[in-house]
mmCIF file of C-alpha atoms in Angstrom:
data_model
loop_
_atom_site.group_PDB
_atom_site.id
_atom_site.type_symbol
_atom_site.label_atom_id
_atom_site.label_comp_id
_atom_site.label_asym_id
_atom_site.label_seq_id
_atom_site.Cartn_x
_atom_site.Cartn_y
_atom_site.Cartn_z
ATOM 1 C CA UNK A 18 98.502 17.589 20.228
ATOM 2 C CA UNK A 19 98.540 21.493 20.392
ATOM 3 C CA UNK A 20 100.220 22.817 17.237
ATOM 4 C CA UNK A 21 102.242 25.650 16.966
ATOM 5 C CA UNK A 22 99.525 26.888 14.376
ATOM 6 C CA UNK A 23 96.744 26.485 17.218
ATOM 7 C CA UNK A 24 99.288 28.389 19.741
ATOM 8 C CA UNK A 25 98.951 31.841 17.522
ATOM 9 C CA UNK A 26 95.422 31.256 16.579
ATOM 10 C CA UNK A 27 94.393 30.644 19.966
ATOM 11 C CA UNK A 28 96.304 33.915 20.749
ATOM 12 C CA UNK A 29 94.873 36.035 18.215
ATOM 13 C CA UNK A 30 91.418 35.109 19.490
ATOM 14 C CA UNK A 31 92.223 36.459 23.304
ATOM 15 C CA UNK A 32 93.397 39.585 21.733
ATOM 16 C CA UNK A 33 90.393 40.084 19.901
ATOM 17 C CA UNK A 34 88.423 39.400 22.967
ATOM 18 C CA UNK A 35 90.101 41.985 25.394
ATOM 19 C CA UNK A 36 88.882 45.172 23.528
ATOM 20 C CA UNK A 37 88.981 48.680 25.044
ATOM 21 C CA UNK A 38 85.449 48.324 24.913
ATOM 22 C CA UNK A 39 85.276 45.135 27.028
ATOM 23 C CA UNK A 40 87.249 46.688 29.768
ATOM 24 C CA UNK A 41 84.985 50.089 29.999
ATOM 25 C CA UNK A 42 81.725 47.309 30.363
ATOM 26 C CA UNK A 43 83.375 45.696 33.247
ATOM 27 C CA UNK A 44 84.234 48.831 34.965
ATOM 28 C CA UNK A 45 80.761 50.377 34.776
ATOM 29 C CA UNK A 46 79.416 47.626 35.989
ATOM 30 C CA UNK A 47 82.058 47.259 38.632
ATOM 31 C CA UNK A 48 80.720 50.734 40.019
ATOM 32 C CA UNK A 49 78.060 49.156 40.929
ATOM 33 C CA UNK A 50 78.643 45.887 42.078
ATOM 34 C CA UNK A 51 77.140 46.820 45.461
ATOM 35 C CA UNK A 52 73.762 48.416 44.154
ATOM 36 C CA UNK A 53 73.317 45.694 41.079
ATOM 37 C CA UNK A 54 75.672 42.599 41.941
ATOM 38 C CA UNK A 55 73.245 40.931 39.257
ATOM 39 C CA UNK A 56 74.721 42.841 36.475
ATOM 40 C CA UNK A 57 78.616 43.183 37.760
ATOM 41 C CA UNK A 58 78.825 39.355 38.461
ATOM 42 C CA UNK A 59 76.590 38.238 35.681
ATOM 43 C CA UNK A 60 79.083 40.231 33.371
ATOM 44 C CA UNK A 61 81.896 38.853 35.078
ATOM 45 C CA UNK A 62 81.045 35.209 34.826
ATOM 46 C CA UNK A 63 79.917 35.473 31.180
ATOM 47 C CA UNK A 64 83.237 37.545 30.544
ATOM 48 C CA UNK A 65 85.033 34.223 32.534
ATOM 49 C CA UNK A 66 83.409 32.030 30.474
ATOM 50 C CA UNK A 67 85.209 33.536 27.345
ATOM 51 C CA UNK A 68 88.382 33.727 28.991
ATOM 52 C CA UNK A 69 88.776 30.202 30.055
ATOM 53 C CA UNK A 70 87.457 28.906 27.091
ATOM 54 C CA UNK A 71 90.698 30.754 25.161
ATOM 55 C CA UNK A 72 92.753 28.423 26.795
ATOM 56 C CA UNK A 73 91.160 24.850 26.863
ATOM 57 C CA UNK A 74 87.780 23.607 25.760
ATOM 58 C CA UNK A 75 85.231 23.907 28.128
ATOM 59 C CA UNK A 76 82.000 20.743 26.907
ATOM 60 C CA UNK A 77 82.033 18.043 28.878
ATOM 61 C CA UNK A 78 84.929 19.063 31.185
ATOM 62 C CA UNK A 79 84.570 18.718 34.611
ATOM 63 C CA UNK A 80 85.060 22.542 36.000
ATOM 64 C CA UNK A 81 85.934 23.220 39.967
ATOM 65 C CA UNK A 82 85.096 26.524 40.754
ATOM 66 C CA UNK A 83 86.638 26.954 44.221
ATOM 67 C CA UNK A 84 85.074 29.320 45.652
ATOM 68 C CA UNK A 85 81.992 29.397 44.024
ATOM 69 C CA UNK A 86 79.688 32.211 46.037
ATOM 70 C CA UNK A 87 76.235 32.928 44.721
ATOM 71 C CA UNK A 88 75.956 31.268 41.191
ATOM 72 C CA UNK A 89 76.469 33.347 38.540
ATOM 73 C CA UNK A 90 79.640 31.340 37.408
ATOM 74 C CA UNK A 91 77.610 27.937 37.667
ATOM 75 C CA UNK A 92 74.880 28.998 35.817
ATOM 76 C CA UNK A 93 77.446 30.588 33.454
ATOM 77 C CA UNK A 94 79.945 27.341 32.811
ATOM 78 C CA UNK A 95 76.959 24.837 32.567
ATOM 79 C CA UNK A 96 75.501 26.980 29.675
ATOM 80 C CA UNK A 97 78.581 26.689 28.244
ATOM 81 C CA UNK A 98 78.580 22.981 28.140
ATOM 82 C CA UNK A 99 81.130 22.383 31.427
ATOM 83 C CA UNK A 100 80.405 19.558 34.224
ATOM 84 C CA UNK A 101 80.162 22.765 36.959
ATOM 85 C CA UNK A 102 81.177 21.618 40.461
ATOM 86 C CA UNK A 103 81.180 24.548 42.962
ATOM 87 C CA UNK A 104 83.187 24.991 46.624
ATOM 88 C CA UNK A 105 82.337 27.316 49.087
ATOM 89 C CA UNK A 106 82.846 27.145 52.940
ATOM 90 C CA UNK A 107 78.775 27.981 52.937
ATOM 91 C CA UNK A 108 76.672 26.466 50.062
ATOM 92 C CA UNK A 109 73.715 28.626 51.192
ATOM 93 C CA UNK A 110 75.596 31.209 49.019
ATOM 94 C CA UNK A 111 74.670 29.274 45.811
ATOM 95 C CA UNK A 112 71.165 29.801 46.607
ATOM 96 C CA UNK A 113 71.493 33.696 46.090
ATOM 97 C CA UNK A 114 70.575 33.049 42.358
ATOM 98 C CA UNK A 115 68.185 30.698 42.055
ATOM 99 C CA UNK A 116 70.800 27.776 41.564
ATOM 100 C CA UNK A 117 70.501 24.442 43.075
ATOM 101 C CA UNK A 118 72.682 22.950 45.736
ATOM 102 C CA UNK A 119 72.988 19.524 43.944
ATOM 103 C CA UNK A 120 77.049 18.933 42.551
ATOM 104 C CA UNK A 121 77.995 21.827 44.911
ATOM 105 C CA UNK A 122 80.718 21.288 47.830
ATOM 106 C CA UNK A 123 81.198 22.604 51.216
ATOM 107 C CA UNK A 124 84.161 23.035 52.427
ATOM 108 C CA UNK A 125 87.963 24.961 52.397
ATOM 109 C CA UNK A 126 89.380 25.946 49.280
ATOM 110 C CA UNK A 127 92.957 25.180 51.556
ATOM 111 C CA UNK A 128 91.756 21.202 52.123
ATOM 112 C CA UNK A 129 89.660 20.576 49.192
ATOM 113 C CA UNK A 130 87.443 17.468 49.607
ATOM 114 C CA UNK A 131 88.073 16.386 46.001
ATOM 115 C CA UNK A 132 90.398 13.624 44.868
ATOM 116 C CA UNK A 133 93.510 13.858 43.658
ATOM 117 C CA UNK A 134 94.084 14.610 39.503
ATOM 118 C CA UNK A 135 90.462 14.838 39.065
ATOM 119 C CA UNK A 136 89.163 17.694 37.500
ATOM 120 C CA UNK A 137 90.150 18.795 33.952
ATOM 121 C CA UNK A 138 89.505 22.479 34.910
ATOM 122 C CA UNK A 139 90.598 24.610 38.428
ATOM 123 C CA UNK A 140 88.808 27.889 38.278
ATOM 124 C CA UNK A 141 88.775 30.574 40.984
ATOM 125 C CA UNK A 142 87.621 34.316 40.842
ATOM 126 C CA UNK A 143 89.185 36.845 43.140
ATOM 127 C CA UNK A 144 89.297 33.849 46.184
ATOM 128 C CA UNK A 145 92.622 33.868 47.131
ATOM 129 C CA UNK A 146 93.056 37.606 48.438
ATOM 130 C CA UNK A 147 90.646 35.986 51.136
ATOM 131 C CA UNK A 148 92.329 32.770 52.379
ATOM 132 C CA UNK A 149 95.241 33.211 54.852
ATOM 133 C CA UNK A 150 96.813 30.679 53.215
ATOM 134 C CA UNK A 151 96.687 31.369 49.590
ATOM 135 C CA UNK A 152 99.558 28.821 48.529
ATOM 136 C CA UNK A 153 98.251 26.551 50.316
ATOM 137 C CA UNK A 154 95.340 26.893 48.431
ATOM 138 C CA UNK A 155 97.355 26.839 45.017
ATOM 139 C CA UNK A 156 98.718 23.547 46.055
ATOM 140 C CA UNK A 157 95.863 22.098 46.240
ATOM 141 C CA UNK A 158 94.412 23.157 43.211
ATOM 142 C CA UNK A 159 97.059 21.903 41.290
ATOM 143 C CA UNK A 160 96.640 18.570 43.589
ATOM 144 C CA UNK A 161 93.293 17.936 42.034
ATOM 145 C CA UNK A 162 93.909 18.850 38.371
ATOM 146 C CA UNK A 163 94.830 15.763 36.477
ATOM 147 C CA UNK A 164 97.879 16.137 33.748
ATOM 148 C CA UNK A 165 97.262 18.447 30.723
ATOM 149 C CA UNK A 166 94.362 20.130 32.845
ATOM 150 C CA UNK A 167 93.972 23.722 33.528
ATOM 151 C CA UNK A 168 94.183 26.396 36.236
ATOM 152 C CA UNK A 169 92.464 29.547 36.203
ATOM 153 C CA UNK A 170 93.395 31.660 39.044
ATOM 154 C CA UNK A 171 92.849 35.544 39.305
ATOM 155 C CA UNK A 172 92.763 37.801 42.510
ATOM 156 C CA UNK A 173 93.377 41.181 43.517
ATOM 157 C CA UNK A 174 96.933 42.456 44.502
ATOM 158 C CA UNK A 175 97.100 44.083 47.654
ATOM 159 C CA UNK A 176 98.746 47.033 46.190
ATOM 160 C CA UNK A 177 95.636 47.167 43.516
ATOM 161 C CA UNK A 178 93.536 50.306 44.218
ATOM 162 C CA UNK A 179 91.045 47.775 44.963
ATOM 163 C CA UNK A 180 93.142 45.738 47.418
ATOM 164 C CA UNK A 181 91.348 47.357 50.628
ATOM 165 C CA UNK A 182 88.231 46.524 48.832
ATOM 166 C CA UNK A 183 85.167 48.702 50.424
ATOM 167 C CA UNK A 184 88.268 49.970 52.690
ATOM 168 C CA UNK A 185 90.379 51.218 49.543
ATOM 169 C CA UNK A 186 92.100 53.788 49.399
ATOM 170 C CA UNK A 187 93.358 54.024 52.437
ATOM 171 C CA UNK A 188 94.686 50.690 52.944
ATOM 172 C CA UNK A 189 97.789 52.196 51.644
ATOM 173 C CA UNK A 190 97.891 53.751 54.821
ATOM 174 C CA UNK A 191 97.720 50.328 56.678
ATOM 175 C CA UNK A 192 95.237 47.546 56.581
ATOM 176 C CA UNK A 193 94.569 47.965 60.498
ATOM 177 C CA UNK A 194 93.759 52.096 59.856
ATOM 178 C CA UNK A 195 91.931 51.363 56.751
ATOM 179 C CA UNK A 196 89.458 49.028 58.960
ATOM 180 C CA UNK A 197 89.259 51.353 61.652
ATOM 181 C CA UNK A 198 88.514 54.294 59.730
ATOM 182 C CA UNK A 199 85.303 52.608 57.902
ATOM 183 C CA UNK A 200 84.561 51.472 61.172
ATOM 184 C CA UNK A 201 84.168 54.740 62.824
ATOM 185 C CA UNK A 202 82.122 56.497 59.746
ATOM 186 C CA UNK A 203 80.196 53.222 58.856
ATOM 187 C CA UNK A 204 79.408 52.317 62.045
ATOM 188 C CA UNK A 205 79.710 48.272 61.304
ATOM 189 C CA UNK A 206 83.336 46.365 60.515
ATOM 190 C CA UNK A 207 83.482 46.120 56.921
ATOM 191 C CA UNK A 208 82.671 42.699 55.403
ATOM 192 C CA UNK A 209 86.425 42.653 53.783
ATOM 193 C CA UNK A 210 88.535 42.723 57.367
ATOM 194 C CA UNK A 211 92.243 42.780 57.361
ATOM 195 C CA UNK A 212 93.694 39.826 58.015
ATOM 196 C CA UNK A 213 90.886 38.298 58.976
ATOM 197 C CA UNK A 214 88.865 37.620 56.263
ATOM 198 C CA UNK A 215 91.354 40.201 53.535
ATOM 199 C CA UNK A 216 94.875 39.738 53.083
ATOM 200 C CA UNK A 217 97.340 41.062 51.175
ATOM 201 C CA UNK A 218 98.992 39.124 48.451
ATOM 202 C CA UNK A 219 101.249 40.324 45.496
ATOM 203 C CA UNK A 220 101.853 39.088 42.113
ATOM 204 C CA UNK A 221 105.487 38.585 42.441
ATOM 205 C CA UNK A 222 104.256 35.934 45.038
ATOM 206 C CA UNK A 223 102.061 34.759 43.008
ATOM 207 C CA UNK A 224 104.683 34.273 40.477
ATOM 208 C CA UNK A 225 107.362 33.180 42.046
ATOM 209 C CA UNK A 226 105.197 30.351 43.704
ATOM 210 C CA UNK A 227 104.360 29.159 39.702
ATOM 211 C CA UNK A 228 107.822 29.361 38.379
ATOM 212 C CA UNK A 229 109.261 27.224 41.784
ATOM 213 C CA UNK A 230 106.281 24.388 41.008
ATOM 214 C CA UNK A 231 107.385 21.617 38.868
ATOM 215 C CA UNK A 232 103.661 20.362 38.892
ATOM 216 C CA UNK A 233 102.874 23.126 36.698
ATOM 217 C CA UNK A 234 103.745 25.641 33.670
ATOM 218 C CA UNK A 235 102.690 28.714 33.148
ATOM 219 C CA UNK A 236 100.213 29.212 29.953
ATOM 220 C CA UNK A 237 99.488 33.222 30.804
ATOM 221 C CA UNK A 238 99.976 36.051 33.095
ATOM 222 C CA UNK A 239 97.952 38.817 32.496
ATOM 223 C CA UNK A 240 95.913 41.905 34.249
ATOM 224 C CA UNK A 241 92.748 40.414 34.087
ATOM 225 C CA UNK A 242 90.131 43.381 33.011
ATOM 226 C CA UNK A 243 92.894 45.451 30.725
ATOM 227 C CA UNK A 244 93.144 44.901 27.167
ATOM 228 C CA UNK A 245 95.361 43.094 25.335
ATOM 229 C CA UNK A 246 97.383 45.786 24.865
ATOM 230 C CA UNK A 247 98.009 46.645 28.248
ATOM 231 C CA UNK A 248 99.211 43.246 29.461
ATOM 232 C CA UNK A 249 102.734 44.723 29.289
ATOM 233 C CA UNK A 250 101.993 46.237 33.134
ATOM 234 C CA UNK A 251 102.550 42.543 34.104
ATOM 235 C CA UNK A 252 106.381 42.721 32.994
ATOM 236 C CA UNK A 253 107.326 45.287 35.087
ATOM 237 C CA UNK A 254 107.765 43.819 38.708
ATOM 238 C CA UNK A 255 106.578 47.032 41.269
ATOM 239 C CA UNK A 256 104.575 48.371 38.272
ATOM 240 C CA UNK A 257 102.277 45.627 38.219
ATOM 241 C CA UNK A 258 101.358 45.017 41.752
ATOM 242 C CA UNK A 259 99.283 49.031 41.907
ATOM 243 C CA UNK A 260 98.589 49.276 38.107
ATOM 244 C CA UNK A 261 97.005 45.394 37.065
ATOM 245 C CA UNK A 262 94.577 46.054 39.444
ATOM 246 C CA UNK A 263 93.202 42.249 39.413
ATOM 247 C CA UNK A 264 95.542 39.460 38.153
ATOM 248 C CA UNK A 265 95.238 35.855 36.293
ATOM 249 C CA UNK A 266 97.585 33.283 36.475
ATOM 250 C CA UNK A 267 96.468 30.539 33.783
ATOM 251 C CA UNK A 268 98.788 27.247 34.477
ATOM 252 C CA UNK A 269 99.224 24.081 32.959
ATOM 253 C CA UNK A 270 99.351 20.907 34.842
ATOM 254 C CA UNK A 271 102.676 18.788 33.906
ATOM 255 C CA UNK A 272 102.695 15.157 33.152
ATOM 256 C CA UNK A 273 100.985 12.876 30.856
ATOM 257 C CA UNK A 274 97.669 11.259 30.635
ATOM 258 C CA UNK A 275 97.856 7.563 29.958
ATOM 259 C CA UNK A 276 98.473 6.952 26.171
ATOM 260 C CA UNK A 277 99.328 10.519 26.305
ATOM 261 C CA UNK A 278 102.606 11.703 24.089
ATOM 262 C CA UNK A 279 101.598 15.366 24.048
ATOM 263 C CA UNK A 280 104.301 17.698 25.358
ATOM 264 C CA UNK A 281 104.925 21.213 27.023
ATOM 265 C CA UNK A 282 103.110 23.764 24.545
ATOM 266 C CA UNK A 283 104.734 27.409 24.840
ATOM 267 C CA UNK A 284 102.228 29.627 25.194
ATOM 268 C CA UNK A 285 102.162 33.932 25.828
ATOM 269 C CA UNK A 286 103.201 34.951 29.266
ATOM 270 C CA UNK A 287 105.826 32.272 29.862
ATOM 271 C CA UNK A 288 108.314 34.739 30.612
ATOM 272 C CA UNK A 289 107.601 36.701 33.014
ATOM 273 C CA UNK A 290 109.505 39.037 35.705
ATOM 274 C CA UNK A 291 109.634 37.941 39.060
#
């Protein structure tokens, strides 16, 4: 059972984790995600790693990264001691880094091909700005997470000054004119294309979808990259949705294991504006 004592431990460790100087690191490397996507995303899944980890123990947990692109985050969980399985609607992807295709899944992260309470960990990395269904996608994640497991879910708000992606900024002018205009001086459709493969979803719906689950409570709501003492952004509904710039929702699944007496645990973040 999760002790009080082991709540504000567990929370001073986070807050020593998101440093300043942890948030510059990911934003250099950010700037060049499209020149050296070996150094942004091997950052970024090492810098995953120790976020998840601040919530639940990751050794011989069975992790489901929906959405699991390339590799880096396989490569990264397994070193930390996780049973990695990785979903992606093409498992070519994992091949971009060297990583085998054996324990990875094809398939949609909105019908997962997993069984039901199955996984102690549901991990997935700026995914759900991408499905057209991104509920739909929640649900299911929370379908496959057996009692007392954990979800890990962060994307980017449309509202971000990322949220066009290689279209930002001016998808504050309109997805449609955003795609148009890096159509006409790129020559080529952008990879990210509204509403078909980018769509715009908002923390307040992100939110509001958690707080009306009663599969799930809410460990953590944070701005994913900021440091700990810029998590406030997150309480002001608006605010958030432009200044977070990527979000994590970290849930708890409800219900008991067999044998299980352990109860709801409140964590940081349970409050949280709508």
């Amino acid at each position: 059972m999760t002790t009080a004592d082991d709540v504000v431990t567990d929370r001073a460790a986070r807050r020593r984790f998101a440093t300043l100087g942890r948030s510059v690191a990911l934003f250099r490397a950010f700037l060049v995600e499209q020149t050296d996507p070996d150094r942004f995303y091997g950052l970024l899944a090492a810098d995953s790693v120790r976020q998840v980890s601040g919530y639940t123990a990751l050794t011989g947990r069975t992790l489901l990264d929906v959405g699991g692109g390339p590799g880096y985050f396989a490569a990264a969980f397994r070193a930390a001691g996780a049973r990695y399985v990785g979903l992606d609607p093409d498992v070519g992807d994992f091949s971009a880094v060297g990583e085998s295709v054996a324990g990875m899944l094809r398939g949609s992260g909105t019908a997962l091909p997993v069984r039901s309470a199955s996984v102690d960990i549901a991990f997935s990395s700026n995914v759900l700005e991408h499905v057209s269904e991104p509920q739909r996608m929640l649900d299911e994640m929370v379908r496959v997470t057996r009692p007392g497991g954990v979800l890990f879910v962060s994307f980017t708000p449309w509202l971000s000054p990322w949220g066009g992606h290689e279209t930002a900024p001016w998808h504050y002018l309109g997805g449609d004119r955003a795609r148009r205009r890096y159509q006409r001086r790129m020559g080529r459709p952008p990879k990210n294309r509204y509403r078909e493969t980018l769509f715009p979803v908002s923390i307040s719906d992100a939110l509001r979808w958690a707080r009306g689950n009663g599969e799930v409570e809410v460990l953590d709501a944070l701005p994913r990259y900021h440091p700990w003492w810029g998590r406030w952004v997150v309480q002001v509904p608006g605010v958030r949705e432009v200044v977070a710039w990527n979000f994590v929702l970290v849930l708890r699944r409800t219900g008991h294991e067999p044998g299980s007496l352990a109860g709801k645990t409140q964590l940081t973040g349970g409050r949280v504006a709508m």
